[in-house]
Every structure is written in C-alpha cells, then in structure tokens.
Coordinates of C-alpha atoms and ligand atoms in Angstrom, one line a residue:
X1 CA 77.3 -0.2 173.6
X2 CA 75.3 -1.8 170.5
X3 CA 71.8 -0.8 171.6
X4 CA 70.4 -1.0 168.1
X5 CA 69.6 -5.0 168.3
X6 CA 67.0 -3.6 171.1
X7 CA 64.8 -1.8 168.5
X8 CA 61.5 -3.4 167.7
X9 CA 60.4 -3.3 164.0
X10 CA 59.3 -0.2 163.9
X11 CA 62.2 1.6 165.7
X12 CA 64.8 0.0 163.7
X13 CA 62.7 1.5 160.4
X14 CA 62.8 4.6 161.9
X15 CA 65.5 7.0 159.7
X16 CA 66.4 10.3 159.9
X17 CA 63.5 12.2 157.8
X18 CA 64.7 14.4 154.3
X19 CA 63.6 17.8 156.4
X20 CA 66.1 16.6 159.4
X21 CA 69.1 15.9 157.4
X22 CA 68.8 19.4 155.3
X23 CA 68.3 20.9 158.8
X24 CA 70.6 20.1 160.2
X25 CA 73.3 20.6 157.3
X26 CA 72.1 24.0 157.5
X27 CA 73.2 24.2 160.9
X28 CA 76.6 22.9 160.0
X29 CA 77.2 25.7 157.6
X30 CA 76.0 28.2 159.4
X31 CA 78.5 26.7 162.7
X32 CA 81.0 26.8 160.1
X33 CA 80.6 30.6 159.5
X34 CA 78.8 30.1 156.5
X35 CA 76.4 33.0 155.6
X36 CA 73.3 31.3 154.3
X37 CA 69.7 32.0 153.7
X38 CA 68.2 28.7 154.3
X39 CA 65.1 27.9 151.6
X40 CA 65.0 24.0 153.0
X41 CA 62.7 24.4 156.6
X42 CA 60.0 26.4 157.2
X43 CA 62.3 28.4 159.6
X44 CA 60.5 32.0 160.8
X45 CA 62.1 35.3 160.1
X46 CA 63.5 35.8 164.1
X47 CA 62.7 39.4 163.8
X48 CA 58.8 38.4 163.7
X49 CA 58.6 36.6 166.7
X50 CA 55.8 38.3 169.2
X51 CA 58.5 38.0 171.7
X52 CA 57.4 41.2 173.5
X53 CA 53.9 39.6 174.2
X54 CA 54.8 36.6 175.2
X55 CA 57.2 38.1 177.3
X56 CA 54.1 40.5 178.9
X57 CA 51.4 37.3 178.8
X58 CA 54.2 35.7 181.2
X59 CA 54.7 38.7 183.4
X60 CA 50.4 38.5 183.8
X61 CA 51.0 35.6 185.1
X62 CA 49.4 35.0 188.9
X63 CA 50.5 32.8 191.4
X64 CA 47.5 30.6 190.9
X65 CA 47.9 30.4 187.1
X66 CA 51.6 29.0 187.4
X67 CA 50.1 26.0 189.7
X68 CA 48.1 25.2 186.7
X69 CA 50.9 26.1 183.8
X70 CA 53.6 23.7 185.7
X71 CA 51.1 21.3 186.7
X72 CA 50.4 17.5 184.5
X73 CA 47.4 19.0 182.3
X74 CA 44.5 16.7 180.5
X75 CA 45.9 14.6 177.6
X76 CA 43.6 16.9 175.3
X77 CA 45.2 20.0 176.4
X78 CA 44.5 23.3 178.8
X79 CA 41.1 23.0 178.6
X80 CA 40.1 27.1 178.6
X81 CA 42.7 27.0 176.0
X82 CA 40.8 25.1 173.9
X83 CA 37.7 26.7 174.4
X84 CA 39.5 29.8 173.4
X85 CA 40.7 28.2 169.7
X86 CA 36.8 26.8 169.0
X87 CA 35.6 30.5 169.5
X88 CA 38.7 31.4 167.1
X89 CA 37.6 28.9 164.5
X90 CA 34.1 29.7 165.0
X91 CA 35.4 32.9 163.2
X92 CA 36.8 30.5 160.2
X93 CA 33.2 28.8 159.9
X94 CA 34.2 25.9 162.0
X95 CA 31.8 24.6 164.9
X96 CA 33.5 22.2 167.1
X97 CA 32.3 20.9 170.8
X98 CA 35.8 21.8 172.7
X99 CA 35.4 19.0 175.4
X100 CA 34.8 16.4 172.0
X101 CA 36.3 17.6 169.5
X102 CA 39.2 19.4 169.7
X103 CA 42.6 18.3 171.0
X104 CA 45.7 20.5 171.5
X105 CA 49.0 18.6 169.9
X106 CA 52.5 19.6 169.6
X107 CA 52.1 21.0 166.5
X108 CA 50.5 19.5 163.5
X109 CA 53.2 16.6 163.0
X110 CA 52.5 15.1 166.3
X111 CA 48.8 15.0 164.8
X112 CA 49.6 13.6 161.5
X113 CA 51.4 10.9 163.9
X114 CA 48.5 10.0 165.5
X115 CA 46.0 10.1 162.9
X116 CA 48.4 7.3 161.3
X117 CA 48.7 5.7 164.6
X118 CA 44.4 5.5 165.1
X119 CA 43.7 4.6 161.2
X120 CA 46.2 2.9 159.5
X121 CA 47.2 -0.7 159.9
X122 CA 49.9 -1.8 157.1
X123 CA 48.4 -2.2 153.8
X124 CA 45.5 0.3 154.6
X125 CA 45.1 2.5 151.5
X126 CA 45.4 6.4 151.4
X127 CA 45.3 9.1 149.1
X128 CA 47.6 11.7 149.0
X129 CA 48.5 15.1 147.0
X130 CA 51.4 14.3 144.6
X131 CA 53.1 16.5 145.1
X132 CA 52.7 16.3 148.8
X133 CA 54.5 17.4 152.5
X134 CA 57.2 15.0 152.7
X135 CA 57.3 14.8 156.6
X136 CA 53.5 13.8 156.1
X137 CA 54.7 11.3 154.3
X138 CA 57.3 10.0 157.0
X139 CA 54.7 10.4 159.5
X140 CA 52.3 7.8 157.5
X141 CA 54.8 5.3 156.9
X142 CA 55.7 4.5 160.1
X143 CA 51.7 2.6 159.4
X144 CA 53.2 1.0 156.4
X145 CA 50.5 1.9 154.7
X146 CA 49.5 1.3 150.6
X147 CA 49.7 5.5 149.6
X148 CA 48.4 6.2 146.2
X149 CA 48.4 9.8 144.9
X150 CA 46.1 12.6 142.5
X151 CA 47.1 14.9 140.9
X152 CA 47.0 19.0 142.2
X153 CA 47.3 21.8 139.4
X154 CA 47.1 25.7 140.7
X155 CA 44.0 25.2 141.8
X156 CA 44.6 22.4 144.3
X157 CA 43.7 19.1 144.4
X158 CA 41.8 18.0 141.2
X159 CA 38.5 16.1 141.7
X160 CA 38.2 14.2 138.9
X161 CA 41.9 12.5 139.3
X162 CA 41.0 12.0 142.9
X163 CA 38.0 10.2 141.7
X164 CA 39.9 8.0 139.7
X165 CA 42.1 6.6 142.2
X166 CA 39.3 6.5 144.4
X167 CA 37.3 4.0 141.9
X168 CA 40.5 2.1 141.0
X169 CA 40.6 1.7 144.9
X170 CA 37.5 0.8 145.4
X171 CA 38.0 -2.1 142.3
X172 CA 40.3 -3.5 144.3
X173 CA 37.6 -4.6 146.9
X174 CA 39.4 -1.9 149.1
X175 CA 38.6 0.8 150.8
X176 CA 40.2 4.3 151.3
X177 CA 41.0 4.9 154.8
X178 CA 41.5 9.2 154.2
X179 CA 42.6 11.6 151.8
X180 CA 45.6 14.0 153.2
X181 CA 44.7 17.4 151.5
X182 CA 46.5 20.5 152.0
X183 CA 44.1 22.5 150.2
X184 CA 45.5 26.7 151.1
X185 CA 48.8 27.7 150.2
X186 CA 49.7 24.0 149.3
X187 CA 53.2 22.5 150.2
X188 CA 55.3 22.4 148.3
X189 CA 53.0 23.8 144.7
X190 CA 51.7 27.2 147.0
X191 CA 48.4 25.7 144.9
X192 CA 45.0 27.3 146.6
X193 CA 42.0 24.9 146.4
X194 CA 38.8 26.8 144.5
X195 CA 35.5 26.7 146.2
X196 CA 34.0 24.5 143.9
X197 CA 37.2 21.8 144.4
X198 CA 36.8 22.0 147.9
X199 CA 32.8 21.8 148.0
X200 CA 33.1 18.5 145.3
X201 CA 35.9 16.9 147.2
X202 CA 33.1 16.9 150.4
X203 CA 31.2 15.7 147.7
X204 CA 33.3 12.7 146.6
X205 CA 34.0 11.6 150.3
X206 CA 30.5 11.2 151.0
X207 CA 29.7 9.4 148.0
X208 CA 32.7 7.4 148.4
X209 CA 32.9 6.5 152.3
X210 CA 36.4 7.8 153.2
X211 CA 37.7 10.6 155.6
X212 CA 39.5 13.4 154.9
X213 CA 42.6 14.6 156.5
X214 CA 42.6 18.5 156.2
X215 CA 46.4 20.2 156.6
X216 CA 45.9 23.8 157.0
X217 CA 49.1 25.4 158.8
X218 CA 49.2 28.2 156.0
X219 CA 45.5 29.4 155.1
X220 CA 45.2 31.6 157.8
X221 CA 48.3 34.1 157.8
X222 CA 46.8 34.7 154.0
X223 CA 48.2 38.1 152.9
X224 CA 45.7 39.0 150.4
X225 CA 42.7 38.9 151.3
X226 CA 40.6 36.3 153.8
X227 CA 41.5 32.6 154.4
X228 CA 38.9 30.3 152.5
X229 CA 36.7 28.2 154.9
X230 CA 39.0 25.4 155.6
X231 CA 37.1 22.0 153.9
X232 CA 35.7 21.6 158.0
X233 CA 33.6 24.3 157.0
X234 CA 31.6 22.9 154.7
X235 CA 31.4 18.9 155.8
X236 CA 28.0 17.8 157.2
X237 CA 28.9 14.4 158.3
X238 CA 31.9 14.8 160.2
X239 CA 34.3 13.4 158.0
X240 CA 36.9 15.7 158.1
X241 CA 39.7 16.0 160.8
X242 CA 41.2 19.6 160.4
X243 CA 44.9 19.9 161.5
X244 CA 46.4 23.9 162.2
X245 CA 49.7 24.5 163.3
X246 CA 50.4 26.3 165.9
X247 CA 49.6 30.0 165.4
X248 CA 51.3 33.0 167.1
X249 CA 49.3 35.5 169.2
X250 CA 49.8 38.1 166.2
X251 CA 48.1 35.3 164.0
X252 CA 45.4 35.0 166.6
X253 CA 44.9 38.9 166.9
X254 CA 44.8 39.9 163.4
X255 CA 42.8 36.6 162.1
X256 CA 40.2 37.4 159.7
X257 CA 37.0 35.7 158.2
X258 CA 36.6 33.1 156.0
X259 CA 35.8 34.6 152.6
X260 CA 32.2 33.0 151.4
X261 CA 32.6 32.5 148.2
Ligands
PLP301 C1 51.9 21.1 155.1 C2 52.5 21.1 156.5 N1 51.9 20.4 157.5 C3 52.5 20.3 158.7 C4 53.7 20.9 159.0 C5 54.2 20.8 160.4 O1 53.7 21.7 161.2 P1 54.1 21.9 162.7 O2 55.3 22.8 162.8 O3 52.9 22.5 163.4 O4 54.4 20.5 163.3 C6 54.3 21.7 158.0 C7 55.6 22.3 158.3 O5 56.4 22.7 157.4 C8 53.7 21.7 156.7 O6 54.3 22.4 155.7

C-alpha cells in the first residue's frame, strides 16, 4: 500500500539524513564481508564499553528498584538521576536547579530536536558554526528555519565574524533566535574554543539578545588535561542551554574539573 499520500508536510520532507545513509553503507560492507574501519559515525571502540559495570549496576538491582526502572517515569527523566548529573556538573562549574532545569533526553539529538521544536518557527533566523554537525543541521530544518553561519578557525568560533552576521541580522529588522556552538573538540574542525572566545561570545549574546545553544558531547572525555568550563559556566543571565551526550559510567567516574583559565 501507497501510505506516502498520508504524510503531512513535514513527514513527507522528512529524508534519510547524510550520517544514516553512510551508516548504513557501512553496514552493507561489513554484511558483505568487507573488512572496514569505519571513519563516517561516531561508532565506539566495542572493546571500551563498561560492560562489566553495567552488568554489576544491574545485578545491584533490588526488587523495589526494578518497579521503578520498568515503570512510566516523569517526562524530565528519573528524577534522583538527575540530581545525580547536577552534582556532576557542579564539578564542571555548572549550577543548575535539577527539578527546573535539567531534563534527561535520549541523547543530545533528541535535544537539538526539541530545542528546534520550542524556538523555531520557519523563517526564524539562527547562527551556526560553518563548518558545523550536519545531523544538527537536519535536526533544525525540520523548523525551516533562515540558518546563517561564522566562521570557526582552531580556536573555535570567531567573535568578531559572529558579530558580523549578528549585525547584518539585526539590519534586517530581525532577530537571532540562538547560536548553535560546539565550542570543545568541535565537529567536524576538532577546533577548542579559547577562554577569551568563549567569555566574548557571553558577551555578544547579551549585548545582542539571542540564546545560545551549547553542544558539548566531547569536552569532557578530554585526554590532555581538564575540560574547559562549558560556555554554562560563565553565563549570568541564563541564556545558554547546554546539551551533553550521554556519558558512560567510566566518563562519570574519572571526570575531572573544569580548568579556570
Ligand atoms: C556535535 C555533536 N552533537 C551531537 C551528537 C549526537 O549525540 P548523541 O549520540 O548523544 O545523540 C553528535 C554525534 O556525533 C555530535 O558530534
């Protein structure tokens, strides 16, 4: 059956994004046989899955905490789970009210979904990285939004070309809805936002009125040294929505402080 003239809109826009078709040719080849080392996905190393502790968290386990695992939860998540992860961010120089403020998703995607979902009508401007995380894209343009970009060098995100689309923006009699930043081990450049980028980029979105959408699935499995403080860190008037992905209990046990410089 033909159930495509069903789709709304929307649905019938949706396609397949880049990341799923290279996926999943990757999983053809390797069906096929094919050796490959696959460079396209984030895919994990298998061998450094915490396995063994999850498998021992599970066997913890009491009767009474399976009625609650298997059980419909709040739509903001387990909540002693998210005390847990403010206490954790605490230690990246984060304070967040955990019954407010912070909201367990399904990974960061699902979060990028919604943030396009709760801001963005069609035509809204943002600003993004360019270069910039393509399934970030895909997740925006479901809002059919107007994305301009900046520029990022190996520093990060450069102010004064954010500045400049900002003001071009803003000549338009528009305004800037948010500013997707990936400012710590930047996808795809690897680029790591300096202090001062990250403390004038606070700087520009209060002058400027917009909010900033802070990616940071990378900065804290850093393997030299301490993970900056995440843009959260430093804004005063709550303007910044900080995504993480989801970290594994060896990321959680061996996180380390935000560096303070
Ligand atoms: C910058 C960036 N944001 C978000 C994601 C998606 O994260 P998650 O697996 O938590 O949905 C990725 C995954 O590659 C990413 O590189």
């Amino acid at each position: 059956m033909d159930t495509e003239k069903f789709y709304s809109k929307l649905g019938a826009g949706y396609q397949p994004g880049v990341l799923t078709t290279v996926v999943l040719a990757a999983e053809e080849l390797k069906r096929q046989g094919k050796k490959i080392i696959g460079l396209t996905g984030g895919m994990y190393d298998e061998e450094s899955f915490p396995w063994r502790e999850v498998k021992e968290i599970f066997a913890e386990a009491t009767e009474a905490d399976w009625r609650v695992m298997l059980q419909y939860g709040g739509t903001r998540g387990y909540q002693p789970l998210r005390e847990e992860l403010s206490k954790w961010m605490k230690g990246h120089g984060i304070n967040v009210d955990p019954y407010k403020e912070l909201m367990v998703t399904t990974g960061s995607q699902e979060a990028l979904d919604l943030m396009a979902r709760i801001f963005l009508d069609p035509g809204d401007v943002i600003i993004v990285g360019s270069p910039t995380y393509l399934s970030a894209l895909t997740a925006f343009q479901t809002s059919d939004p107007d994305i301009r970009e900046a520029k990022l060098d190996k520093d990060g995100m450069i102010p004064e070309e954010l500045e400049k689309v900002v003001k071009q923006v803003v000549s338009e009699g528009k305004m800037v809805k948010f500013v997707y930043i990936i400012p710590s081990f930047q996808n795809p450049m690897s680029s790591m936002m300096t202090m001062e980028r990250r403390k004038k980029i606070i700087e520009l979105a209060n002058k400027y009125d917009f909010l900033i959408l802070e990616d940071n699935p990378y900065g804290y499995i850093s393997f030299e040294g301490p993970m900056p403080t995440p843009l959260k860190g430093l804004d005063t008037e709550g303007r910044v929505c900080l995504l993480y992905t989801s970290p594994s209990p060896r990321d959680l046990s061996t996180s380390r402080m935000p560096s303070s410089a």
